[in-house]
Amino acid sequence: MATAKSNVAARIMISPAVLLLLAWMLIPLSMTLYFSFLSYNLLSPGMERWIGFLNYEYFLTDPAFFSALTNTLILVLGVLIVTTIGGTLLALLLDQPIWGQGIVRILVIAPFFVMPTVSALVWKNMFMNPVNGLFAYVAKSVGLPPFDFLAQAPMLSITGMVAWQWLPFATLILLTALQSLDREQLEAAEMDGAGPFSRFFHIILPHMARAITVVILIQTIFLLSTFAAILVTTNGGPGYASTNITYLVYSQSLLQFDVGGGSAGGVVAVIIANIVAIFLMRMIGKNLEA
């Protein structure tokens, strides 16, 4: 009886926060859905009219949509590959007893705390600038012409920037998983004659599988909405070469003042993100049950 009363009291106490969270999510989503069915341009106030699914038709048949969708997938997959493999290797390195281990771990994790806008500006102006950047200086010093990364390889450049920022997160999660591994199991395998690669592929990697799936899920959800790195470096260009779904929605809504079309794009982006999240959750569920 006391437990039932405690559960009711707990629900009553937490209900304001839950209602506030629901309102915080549902009100903007409802407004976005409503605007997506309107012909609503900020340059023509008072001319709003109901057009049904026409905004969705325009957005999905726009050639820029397929370019943006391809770039989004390239960015997500590229960053996941770099951070998963790089994070595993860094976790293995940081798990070794080395001098100044604590300082090294702090330095490796530090990029994750840099704001995305600041990180992108540093990469754009200090490293990838074809005139004054560090990479241009190194190329000139060995007699090679400078390479304009953001103009000639925009998606590769942005993928590298974003991967650099997310690599510490993956390293931290994977290092935590690696340190929970029973050392006696590794010592026993080594005494039985298992080499470093055998121990890694048959003991360490299976133990880290759950942590890897969690890293993939969390990063994918955030990477689908990558925006700051594109805005401050390429503005989606040249052309649509570095435009992803998020930047395309921003472009239609705030650069072309098409609230209706941008809202339809936002709904499509939410649907895509949910499809990916559901797929990954199912994958992680199977992994956790294994």
GROMACS .gro file of C-alpha atoms in nm:
model
  290
    1MET     CA    1   0.000   0.000   0.000
    2ALA     CA    2   0.281   0.233   0.092
    3THR     CA    3   0.462   0.147  -0.229
    4ALA     CA    4   0.153   0.228  -0.438
    5LYS     CA    5   0.114   0.564  -0.262
    6SER     CA    6   0.483   0.636  -0.319
    7ASN     CA    7   0.450   0.560  -0.691
    8VAL     CA    8   0.146   0.791  -0.719
    9ALA     CA    9   0.330   1.068  -0.534
   10ALA     CA   10   0.635   1.025  -0.756
   11ARG     CA   11   0.423   1.049  -1.072
   12ILE     CA   12   0.250   1.362  -0.942
   13MET     CA   13   0.581   1.527  -0.856
   14ILE     CA   14   0.740   1.447  -1.192
   15SER     CA   15   0.434   1.530  -1.402
   16PRO     CA   16   0.508   1.910  -1.432
   17ALA     CA   17   0.849   1.837  -1.580
   18VAL     CA   18   0.705   1.577  -1.818
   19LEU     CA   19   0.425   1.812  -1.930
   20LEU     CA   20   0.675   2.093  -1.984
   21LEU     CA   21   0.898   1.864  -2.190
   22LEU     CA   22   0.603   1.747  -2.400
   23ALA     CA   23   0.493   2.106  -2.462
   24TRP     CA   24   0.853   2.200  -2.548
   25MET     CA   25   0.856   1.928  -2.815
   26LEU     CA   26   0.498   1.906  -2.938
   27ILE     CA   27   0.419   2.277  -2.985
   28PRO     CA   28   0.709   2.349  -3.227
   29LEU     CA   29   0.647   2.019  -3.408
   30SER     CA   30   0.276   2.096  -3.446
   31MET     CA   31   0.351   2.445  -3.579
   32THR     CA   32   0.605   2.301  -3.823
   33LEU     CA   33   0.349   2.049  -3.950
   34TYR     CA   34   0.090   2.325  -3.991
   35PHE     CA   35   0.326   2.557  -4.179
   36SER     CA   36   0.439   2.272  -4.406
   37PHE     CA   37   0.091   2.265  -4.563
   38LEU     CA   38   0.089   2.640  -4.633
   39SER     CA   39   0.224   2.858  -4.907
   40TYR     CA   40   0.396   3.089  -4.660
   41ASN     CA   41   0.674   3.326  -4.767
   42LEU     CA   42   0.805   3.593  -4.533
   43LEU     CA   43   0.840   3.836  -4.826
   44SER     CA   44   0.464   3.815  -4.888
   45PRO     CA   45   0.296   3.870  -4.549
   46GLY     CA   46  -0.076   3.810  -4.540
   47MET     CA   47  -0.067   3.592  -4.854
   48GLU     CA   48  -0.064   3.257  -4.676
   49ARG     CA   49  -0.285   2.986  -4.827
   50TRP     CA   50  -0.340   2.614  -4.784
   51ILE     CA   51  -0.168   2.407  -5.055
   52GLY     CA   52  -0.169   2.058  -4.899
   53PHE     CA   53   0.129   1.836  -4.979
   54LEU     CA   54   0.267   2.061  -5.253
   55ASN     CA   55   0.560   2.176  -5.036
   56TYR     CA   56   0.659   1.814  -4.977
   57GLU     CA   57   0.640   1.743  -5.350
   58TYR     CA   58   0.862   2.040  -5.429
   59PHE     CA   59   1.112   1.951  -5.158
   60LEU     CA   60   1.140   1.583  -5.245
   61THR     CA   61   1.167   1.644  -5.620
   62ASP     CA   62   1.419   1.926  -5.585
   63PRO     CA   63   1.758   1.811  -5.727
   64ALA     CA   64   1.920   1.975  -5.426
   65PHE     CA   65   1.741   1.726  -5.197
   66PHE     CA   66   1.918   1.424  -5.346
   67SER     CA   67   2.254   1.601  -5.326
   68ALA     CA   68   2.182   1.698  -4.965
   69LEU     CA   69   2.072   1.345  -4.876
   70THR     CA   70   2.386   1.196  -5.034
   71ASN     CA   71   2.608   1.447  -4.853
   72THR     CA   72   2.432   1.372  -4.524
   73LEU     CA   73   2.498   0.999  -4.563
   74ILE     CA   74   2.860   1.061  -4.666
   75LEU     CA   75   2.916   1.283  -4.363
   76VAL     CA   76   2.755   1.042  -4.116
   77LEU     CA   77   2.925   0.730  -4.252
   78GLY     CA   78   3.262   0.902  -4.289
   79VAL     CA   79   3.264   1.037  -3.936
   80LEU     CA   80   3.143   0.706  -3.791
   81ILE     CA   81   3.420   0.513  -3.968
   82VAL     CA   82   3.692   0.756  -3.854
   83THR     CA   83   3.570   0.788  -3.495
   84THR     CA   84   3.497   0.417  -3.444
   85ILE     CA   85   3.831   0.294  -3.578
   86GLY     CA   86   4.030   0.589  -3.446
   87GLY     CA   87   3.854   0.579  -3.109
   88THR     CA   88   3.932   0.209  -3.072
   89LEU     CA   89   4.299   0.262  -3.153
   90LEU     CA   90   4.327   0.561  -2.919
   91ALA     CA   91   4.149   0.370  -2.643
   92LEU     CA   92   4.401   0.087  -2.680
   93LEU     CA   93   4.686   0.339  -2.668
   94LEU     CA   94   4.554   0.530  -2.366
   95ASP     CA   95   4.498   0.204  -2.181
   96GLN     CA   96   4.871   0.136  -2.184
   97PRO     CA   97   5.084   0.244  -1.885
   98ILE     CA   98   5.267   0.544  -2.030
   99TRP     CA   99   5.434   0.846  -1.869
  100GLY     CA  100   5.196   1.139  -1.817
  101GLN     CA  101   4.893   0.922  -1.884
  102GLY     CA  102   4.649   1.162  -1.717
  103ILE     CA  103   4.771   1.464  -1.914
  104VAL     CA  104   4.761   1.269  -2.241
  105ARG     CA  105   4.401   1.164  -2.176
  106ILE     CA  106   4.297   1.523  -2.105
  107LEU     CA  107   4.464   1.644  -2.427
  108VAL     CA  108   4.293   1.371  -2.631
  109ILE     CA  109   3.949   1.446  -2.485
  110ALA     CA  110   3.987   1.828  -2.504
  111PRO     CA  111   3.862   1.878  -2.866
  112PHE     CA  112   3.516   1.752  -2.767
  113PHE     CA  113   3.471   2.059  -2.545
  114VAL     CA  114   3.546   2.307  -2.826
  115MET     CA  115   3.237   2.473  -2.970
  116PRO     CA  116   3.160   2.343  -3.324
  117THR     CA  117   3.166   2.696  -3.469
  118VAL     CA  118   3.504   2.773  -3.312
  119SER     CA  119   3.643   2.438  -3.424
  120ALA     CA  120   3.529   2.496  -3.783
  121LEU     CA  121   3.674   2.849  -3.790
  122VAL     CA  122   4.010   2.725  -3.660
  123TRP     CA  123   4.026   2.452  -3.924
  124LYS     CA  124   3.915   2.690  -4.198
  125ASN     CA  125   4.154   2.978  -4.122
  126MET     CA  126   4.453   2.820  -3.952
  127PHE     CA  127   4.483   2.483  -4.126
  128MET     CA  128   4.294   2.473  -4.459
  129ASN     CA  129   4.341   2.828  -4.582
  130PRO     CA  130   4.507   2.791  -4.926
  131VAL     CA  131   4.717   3.106  -4.871
  132ASN     CA  132   4.806   3.134  -4.503
  133GLY     CA  133   4.704   2.792  -4.368
  134LEU     CA  134   4.938   2.539  -4.210
  135PHE     CA  135   4.869   2.278  -4.478
  136ALA     CA  136   4.949   2.532  -4.751
  137TYR     CA  137   5.276   2.619  -4.576
  138VAL     CA  138   5.376   2.252  -4.555
  139ALA     CA  139   5.289   2.200  -4.924
  140LYS     CA  140   5.496   2.503  -5.029
  141SER     CA  141   5.791   2.390  -4.815
  142VAL     CA  142   5.815   2.064  -5.009
  143GLY     CA  143   5.759   2.227  -5.348
  144LEU     CA  144   5.392   2.134  -5.397
  145PRO     CA  145   5.111   2.373  -5.492
  146PRO     CA  146   4.869   2.452  -5.206
  147PHE     CA  147   4.545   2.256  -5.209
  148ASP     CA  148   4.219   2.445  -5.151
  149PHE     CA  149   4.044   2.188  -4.934
  150LEU     CA  150   3.710   2.366  -4.888
  151ALA     CA  151   3.674   2.443  -5.261
  152GLN     CA  152   3.809   2.124  -5.414
  153ALA     CA  153   3.712   1.865  -5.150
  154PRO     CA  154   3.444   2.029  -4.935
  155MET     CA  155   3.273   1.715  -4.800
  156LEU     CA  156   3.602   1.546  -4.721
  157SER     CA  157   3.717   1.858  -4.536
  158ILE     CA  158   3.396   1.894  -4.335
  159THR     CA  159   3.398   1.523  -4.254
  160GLY     CA  160   3.752   1.560  -4.121
  161MET     CA  161   3.656   1.861  -3.906
  162VAL     CA  162   3.353   1.690  -3.756
  163ALA     CA  163   3.540   1.362  -3.704
  164TRP     CA  164   3.817   1.548  -3.519
  165GLN     CA  165   3.561   1.689  -3.278
  166TRP     CA  166   3.372   1.363  -3.221
  167LEU     CA  167   3.680   1.141  -3.193
  168PRO     CA  168   3.737   1.223  -2.822
  169PHE     CA  169   3.378   1.124  -2.739
  170ALA     CA  170   3.420   0.784  -2.904
  171THR     CA  171   3.760   0.741  -2.738
  172LEU     CA  172   3.620   0.816  -2.392
  173ILE     CA  173   3.331   0.569  -2.423
  174LEU     CA  174   3.549   0.295  -2.571
  175LEU     CA  175   3.825   0.350  -2.316
  176THR     CA  176   3.572   0.310  -2.036
  177ALA     CA  177   3.453  -0.016  -2.188
  178LEU     CA  178   3.810  -0.137  -2.238
  179GLN     CA  179   3.903  -0.071  -1.876
  180SER     CA  180   3.613  -0.287  -1.759
  181LEU     CA  181   3.767  -0.590  -1.931
  182ASP     CA  182   3.895  -0.860  -1.695
  183ARG     CA  183   4.276  -0.849  -1.717
  184GLU     CA  184   4.305  -1.207  -1.599
  185GLN     CA  185   4.126  -1.318  -1.915
  186LEU     CA  186   4.387  -1.143  -2.131
  187GLU     CA  187   4.671  -1.284  -1.925
  188ALA     CA  188   4.530  -1.634  -1.955
  189ALA     CA  189   4.498  -1.597  -2.332
  190GLU     CA  190   4.855  -1.471  -2.353
  191MET     CA  191   4.981  -1.766  -2.149
  192ASP     CA  192   4.796  -2.000  -2.386
  193GLY     CA  193   4.995  -1.853  -2.676
  194ALA     CA  194   4.743  -1.603  -2.820
  195GLY     CA  195   4.917  -1.317  -2.998
  196PRO     CA  196   4.820  -0.948  -2.982
  197PHE     CA  197   4.593  -0.968  -3.288
  198SER     CA  198   4.421  -1.283  -3.164
  199ARG     CA  199   4.358  -1.125  -2.824
  200PHE     CA  200   4.221  -0.813  -2.989
  201PHE     CA  201   3.983  -0.983  -3.235
  202HIS     CA  202   3.864  -1.263  -3.006
  203ILE     CA  203   3.856  -1.097  -2.663
  204ILE     CA  204   3.890  -0.718  -2.671
  205LEU     CA  205   3.673  -0.639  -2.975
  206PRO     CA  206   3.375  -0.859  -2.869
  207HIS     CA  207   3.392  -0.701  -2.523
  208MET     CA  208   3.380  -0.350  -2.677
  209ALA     CA  209   3.098  -0.434  -2.920
  210ARG     CA  210   2.822  -0.289  -2.701
  211ALA     CA  211   3.014   0.033  -2.642
  212ILE     CA  212   3.077   0.065  -3.016
  213THR     CA  213   2.706   0.031  -3.093
  214VAL     CA  214   2.623   0.298  -2.833
  215VAL     CA  215   2.882   0.531  -2.987
  216ILE     CA  216   2.734   0.474  -3.333
  217LEU     CA  217   2.379   0.544  -3.213
  218ILE     CA  218   2.456   0.863  -3.022
  219GLN     CA  219   2.685   1.005  -3.288
  220THR     CA  220   2.444   0.928  -3.572
  221ILE     CA  221   2.160   1.118  -3.403
  222PHE     CA  222   2.377   1.427  -3.367
  223LEU     CA  223   2.558   1.396  -3.701
  224LEU     CA  224   2.230   1.398  -3.893
  225SER     CA  225   2.183   1.759  -3.776
  226THR     CA  226   2.536   1.886  -3.845
  227PHE     CA  227   2.507   2.255  -3.931
  228ALA     CA  228   2.766   2.487  -3.775
  229ALA     CA  229   3.067   2.335  -3.952
  230ILE     CA  230   2.898   2.383  -4.292
  231LEU     CA  231   2.768   2.733  -4.219
  232VAL     CA  232   3.102   2.887  -4.120
  233THR     CA  233   3.318   2.711  -4.380
  234THR     CA  234   3.148   2.650  -4.716
  235ASN     CA  235   2.787   2.776  -4.680
  236GLY     CA  236   2.683   2.454  -4.850
  237GLY     CA  237   2.896   2.518  -5.157
  238PRO     CA  238   3.042   2.512  -5.407
  239GLY     CA  239   2.691   2.479  -5.542
  240TYR     CA  240   2.535   2.201  -5.337
  241ALA     CA  241   2.860   2.008  -5.296
  242SER     CA  242   2.857   2.035  -4.914
  243THR     CA  243   2.486   2.094  -4.847
  244ASN     CA  244   2.326   1.844  -4.611
  245ILE     CA  245   1.958   1.809  -4.518
  246THR     CA  246   1.987   2.044  -4.221
  247TYR     CA  247   2.155   2.317  -4.421
  248LEU     CA  248   1.905   2.276  -4.705
  249VAL     CA  249   1.618   2.334  -4.460
  250TYR     CA  250   1.796   2.641  -4.325
  251SER     CA  251   1.854   2.771  -4.676
  252GLN     CA  252   1.491   2.741  -4.775
  253SER     CA  253   1.354   2.879  -4.450
  254LEU     CA  254   1.588   3.168  -4.372
  255LEU     CA  255   1.772   3.246  -4.695
  256GLN     CA  256   1.483   3.204  -4.937
  257PHE     CA  257   1.223   3.308  -4.673
  258ASP     CA  258   1.009   3.007  -4.772
  259VAL     CA  259   0.867   2.902  -4.436
  260GLY     CA  260   0.631   2.647  -4.591
  261GLY     CA  261   0.899   2.471  -4.794
  262GLY     CA  262   1.147   2.484  -4.506
  263SER     CA  263   0.888   2.338  -4.268
  264ALA     CA  264   0.821   2.052  -4.511
  265GLY     CA  265   1.195   1.990  -4.528
  266GLY     CA  266   1.214   1.991  -4.149
  267VAL     CA  267   0.940   1.728  -4.127
  268VAL     CA  268   1.121   1.515  -4.385
  269ALA     CA  269   1.446   1.553  -4.186
  270VAL     CA  270   1.271   1.443  -3.866
  271ILE     CA  271   1.123   1.138  -4.043
  272ILE     CA  272   1.465   1.040  -4.181
  273ALA     CA  273   1.628   1.082  -3.839
  274ASN     CA  274   1.360   0.868  -3.674
  275ILE     CA  275   1.396   0.594  -3.936
  276VAL     CA  276   1.772   0.585  -3.877
  277ALA     CA  277   1.727   0.593  -3.499
  278ILE     CA  278   1.474   0.306  -3.503
  279PHE     CA  279   1.704   0.099  -3.725
  280LEU     CA  280   2.001   0.160  -3.496
  281MET     CA  281   1.796   0.090  -3.183
  282ARG     CA  282   1.691  -0.244  -3.327
  283MET     CA  283   2.051  -0.321  -3.413
  284ILE     CA  284   2.167  -0.226  -3.063
  285GLY     CA  285   1.885  -0.427  -2.908
  286LYS     CA  286   1.998  -0.739  -3.090
  287ASN     CA  287   2.357  -0.671  -2.986
  288LEU     CA  288   2.262  -0.627  -2.620
  289GLU     CA  289   2.058  -0.947  -2.622
  290ALA     CA  290   2.344  -1.146  -2.771
   0.00000   0.00000   0.00000
